[in-house]
XYZ file of C-alpha atoms in Angstrom:
269
model
C 91.437 80.756 116.336
C 88.210 82.396 117.432
C 87.583 85.647 115.591
C 85.143 88.123 117.093
C 83.674 91.194 115.373
C 85.534 94.450 115.972
C 83.930 97.848 116.534
C 84.913 100.416 113.898
C 83.721 103.994 114.366
C 83.492 106.764 111.810
C 83.884 110.100 113.628
C 82.500 113.122 111.793
C 83.469 116.697 112.692
C 84.579 119.947 111.065
C 88.257 120.701 111.831
C 89.192 124.380 112.018
C 92.291 126.555 112.361
C 92.086 126.121 116.153
C 94.343 123.123 116.759
C 93.494 122.915 120.456
C 89.755 122.899 119.741
C 90.258 120.172 117.130
C 91.964 117.965 119.711
C 89.233 118.665 122.258
C 86.612 117.517 119.760
C 88.653 114.455 118.846
C 88.985 113.542 122.536
C 85.211 113.874 123.048
C 84.441 111.754 119.999
C 86.961 109.043 120.936
C 85.363 108.760 124.361
C 81.899 108.632 122.778
C 83.011 105.996 120.267
C 84.590 103.848 122.964
C 81.396 103.935 125.034
C 79.553 102.643 121.967
C 81.950 99.731 121.536
C 84.577 101.027 119.105
C 88.041 99.484 118.919
C 89.147 101.604 115.936
C 88.085 105.235 115.438
C 88.424 106.932 112.044
C 88.545 110.740 111.775
C 88.480 112.953 108.658
C 91.230 114.335 106.485
C 92.945 117.490 107.828
C 91.837 116.752 111.410
C 94.845 118.572 112.879
C 94.332 121.888 111.060
C 92.045 123.156 108.317
C 91.313 126.475 106.613
C 89.183 127.258 103.600
C 90.510 128.437 101.245
C 94.036 127.151 101.800
C 96.677 129.781 102.501
C 100.226 130.111 103.829
C 99.067 129.181 107.328
C 98.826 125.563 106.188
C 102.618 125.219 106.095
C 102.993 127.293 109.266
C 100.857 124.767 111.157
C 102.348 121.629 109.599
C 103.872 119.142 112.033
C 106.233 116.211 111.989
C 105.057 112.670 112.619
C 106.553 112.995 116.088
C 104.796 116.317 116.726
C 102.145 117.342 119.257
C 99.156 116.139 117.210
C 100.432 112.584 116.903
C 101.520 112.588 120.546
C 98.024 113.689 121.589
C 96.407 110.961 119.474
C 98.761 108.392 121.000
C 97.846 109.500 124.524
C 94.138 109.222 123.679
C 94.664 105.778 122.172
C 96.420 104.658 125.349
C 93.796 106.164 127.644
C 90.902 104.493 125.823
C 92.609 101.317 124.541
C 91.730 102.016 120.910
C 93.384 102.594 117.562
C 92.874 106.122 116.221
C 93.171 107.044 112.542
C 93.206 110.731 111.567
C 94.467 113.144 108.946
C 97.119 115.734 109.721
C 99.029 118.461 107.928
C 102.580 117.087 107.794
C 105.718 119.121 107.118
C 107.142 118.666 103.617
C 110.581 119.171 102.093
C 109.442 121.945 99.739
C 109.126 125.421 101.304
C 105.524 126.571 101.608
C 104.060 123.138 100.919
C 102.843 120.296 103.125
C 101.926 116.640 102.935
C 98.361 115.466 103.393
C 98.947 112.514 105.691
C 96.808 110.013 107.561
C 98.250 108.240 110.588
C 97.027 105.249 112.551
C 98.178 105.120 116.174
C 97.822 102.838 119.142
C 99.130 103.235 122.690
C 102.712 102.882 121.438
C 102.549 105.430 118.619
C 102.216 105.240 114.845
C 101.416 101.792 113.446
C 100.708 102.880 109.838
C 100.723 106.041 107.745
C 99.420 107.065 104.339
C 100.273 110.146 102.292
C 97.615 111.203 99.796
C 98.591 110.075 96.299
C 96.131 111.909 94.064
C 95.742 115.589 94.881
C 92.400 117.329 94.481
C 92.997 119.319 91.299
C 89.379 119.000 90.213
C 85.988 120.689 90.527
C 87.703 124.087 90.490
C 90.161 123.244 93.286
C 93.998 123.141 93.230
C 95.258 121.149 96.206
C 98.617 120.675 94.475
C 99.367 124.395 94.871
C 99.837 123.713 98.594
C 100.398 119.958 98.987
C 103.051 117.488 97.833
C 101.728 114.119 96.624
C 102.759 110.994 98.465
C 105.264 108.599 96.950
C 104.058 105.325 95.480
C 105.392 102.791 97.955
C 104.452 99.590 99.723
C 101.124 100.187 101.437
C 101.266 100.246 105.232
C 98.589 98.390 107.187
C 97.883 97.550 110.795
C 96.268 94.500 112.391
C 94.137 94.326 115.492
C 91.777 91.617 116.690
C 92.646 89.445 113.691
C 91.486 92.134 111.229
C 93.759 93.996 108.822
C 93.180 97.700 108.134
C 94.499 99.815 105.254
C 94.377 103.604 104.802
C 93.274 105.944 102.020
C 92.553 109.665 101.642
C 89.576 111.404 100.027
C 90.212 111.987 96.285
C 92.111 108.681 96.064
C 88.680 107.064 96.323
C 88.038 108.043 92.682
C 90.956 105.864 91.530
C 89.931 102.193 91.837
C 93.488 100.922 91.488
C 94.356 102.446 94.891
C 91.790 100.306 96.695
C 92.804 97.278 94.633
C 96.410 97.637 95.803
C 95.155 97.881 99.383
C 93.061 94.745 98.909
C 96.225 92.957 97.803
C 97.781 93.643 101.218
C 95.196 91.283 102.698
C 93.184 94.142 104.175
C 89.683 93.376 105.401
C 88.826 97.055 105.936
C 89.834 100.214 104.045
C 89.598 103.398 106.128
C 89.022 106.572 104.076
C 89.736 109.914 105.765
C 88.083 112.664 103.700
C 87.093 116.261 103.230
C 84.630 115.521 100.440
C 83.761 118.997 99.201
C 80.086 119.773 98.669
C 78.694 120.419 95.196
C 76.161 119.128 92.676
C 75.789 115.340 93.001
C 78.799 115.137 95.342
C 76.855 113.218 98.020
C 75.938 110.681 95.349
C 79.546 110.413 94.196
C 80.741 109.877 97.781
C 78.305 107.082 98.564
C 78.566 105.429 95.143
C 82.357 105.336 95.157
C 82.565 103.999 98.715
C 80.109 101.245 97.798
C 81.913 100.468 94.538
C 85.287 100.102 96.259
C 83.691 97.726 98.797
C 81.871 95.632 96.179
C 84.721 95.256 93.700
C 87.246 94.359 96.418
C 84.846 92.349 98.629
C 85.884 94.115 101.827
C 84.594 96.727 104.259
C 85.071 100.406 103.455
C 84.628 103.135 106.083
C 84.581 106.826 105.197
C 84.776 109.759 107.649
C 84.049 113.220 106.260
C 83.682 116.841 107.338
C 80.021 117.813 107.798
C 78.395 120.728 105.930
C 78.792 123.495 105.026
C 82.170 122.485 103.504
C 81.920 118.694 103.425
C 78.985 116.510 102.502
C 78.970 114.627 105.812
C 77.333 111.219 105.431
C 80.175 109.334 107.090
C 79.447 105.642 106.709
C 80.660 102.057 106.998
C 79.950 99.818 103.984
C 80.021 96.017 104.176
C 81.702 93.706 101.598
C 78.472 93.465 99.586
C 78.189 97.240 99.336
C 75.486 97.615 101.977
C 75.692 100.632 104.350
C 75.879 99.316 107.913
C 75.894 102.614 109.845
C 75.541 106.207 108.703
C 75.771 109.586 110.440
C 74.103 112.212 108.232
C 75.314 115.792 108.751
C 75.838 116.001 112.526
C 79.044 116.002 114.544
C 78.918 112.479 115.925
C 80.262 108.929 115.756
C 78.674 105.777 114.377
C 79.969 102.299 115.173
C 79.778 99.194 112.980
C 81.021 95.752 113.933
C 83.204 94.288 111.195
C 83.722 90.557 110.909
C 86.432 88.687 108.975
C 83.937 85.860 108.448
C 81.679 88.208 106.494
C 84.555 88.972 104.119
C 85.289 85.267 103.739
C 81.627 84.420 103.046
C 81.329 87.064 100.349
C 84.569 85.956 98.698
C 83.395 82.336 98.568
C 80.267 83.396 96.680
C 81.956 86.144 94.621
C 85.653 85.270 94.135
C 86.270 88.328 91.942
C 89.733 89.014 93.345
C 90.846 85.457 92.614
C 89.360 85.466 89.098
C 90.870 88.732 87.841
C 93.351 88.718 84.979
C 95.028 92.073 85.596
C 97.371 93.435 88.225
C 98.004 97.080 89.129
C 101.304 98.683 88.128
C 102.361 102.262 89.016
C 102.517 104.868 86.284
C 106.017 106.298 85.830
C-alpha cells in the first residue's frame, strides 16, 4: 500500500464567551488550513466557550456531544473534507460542573473523543472546582490516510504515562488541545514536554494552544525525533506540517525504545 504524507494543522486562537464568534473563527481557520494542505485541523482546549476566571456560566454553556458545537464542526468537516479536532465544554452529571472534552469529527460526526484525565489543580489554579475528570477507559483513536491519531488535553501532557498509553494504541500522531496558562518558564515547559512525549514514544506530537495574554501560544508540530516541524508563535493563525508513517517507522528502527521497555502502564485505583 502506498502511504502519502498527510497535512496536519495546528490552529491557534483565543476562544471567548461568545460562542458564535468562536465558531466564526474556527470556520475561518479551517478554510485557511485547508488552503494550505491540511487534512486534519487541531484546535485548542475550550474552543466552544471560555471565560477567565471560570464561573457558573461554564455549566450554563455546556453542551452535549450531539449539541450545536459538534454539529457545526461536523458541517465544517463535510464542507472542507477534513477532520477537525477541538475542545468543548461538555455537560456533566454533577450540577454546576462540566467535562473538559476533546472531539474529533469528520463529515459523518464524531470519530473519537477524549475527556481530560488530570485536572489543572496546579500553579494556583483549581480546575477541579468546575470540571469532572474523565474516566480511565480504552483510548479512542481515528485513522485517516493510513495514519492513526490519538487525543490528549493540556495538563495531561505532564503525565508521561498518558502518552505511553496512546502510543500503545498504534497511534502515529498525538494531538494535544491546550490552554497552556502563561507564567514563569511556562513556554519552556510547553515545548520541552511536547518534545519529550514525541521522543520517548517515537511519534509525532501536535499541540494547539490559546495565544497570549492567557495562553503561551507557540502551537507546534513535533516530529518523532523531537524536532519542531512548524511553529506559529503568538498570532491567531494555522501552521501545517506533513506527517509521514514512514518517518515513524524509520525512527523506530534506529531507536526501538517502545519494543525494548520492561514496564507497562497500569491505572491507579
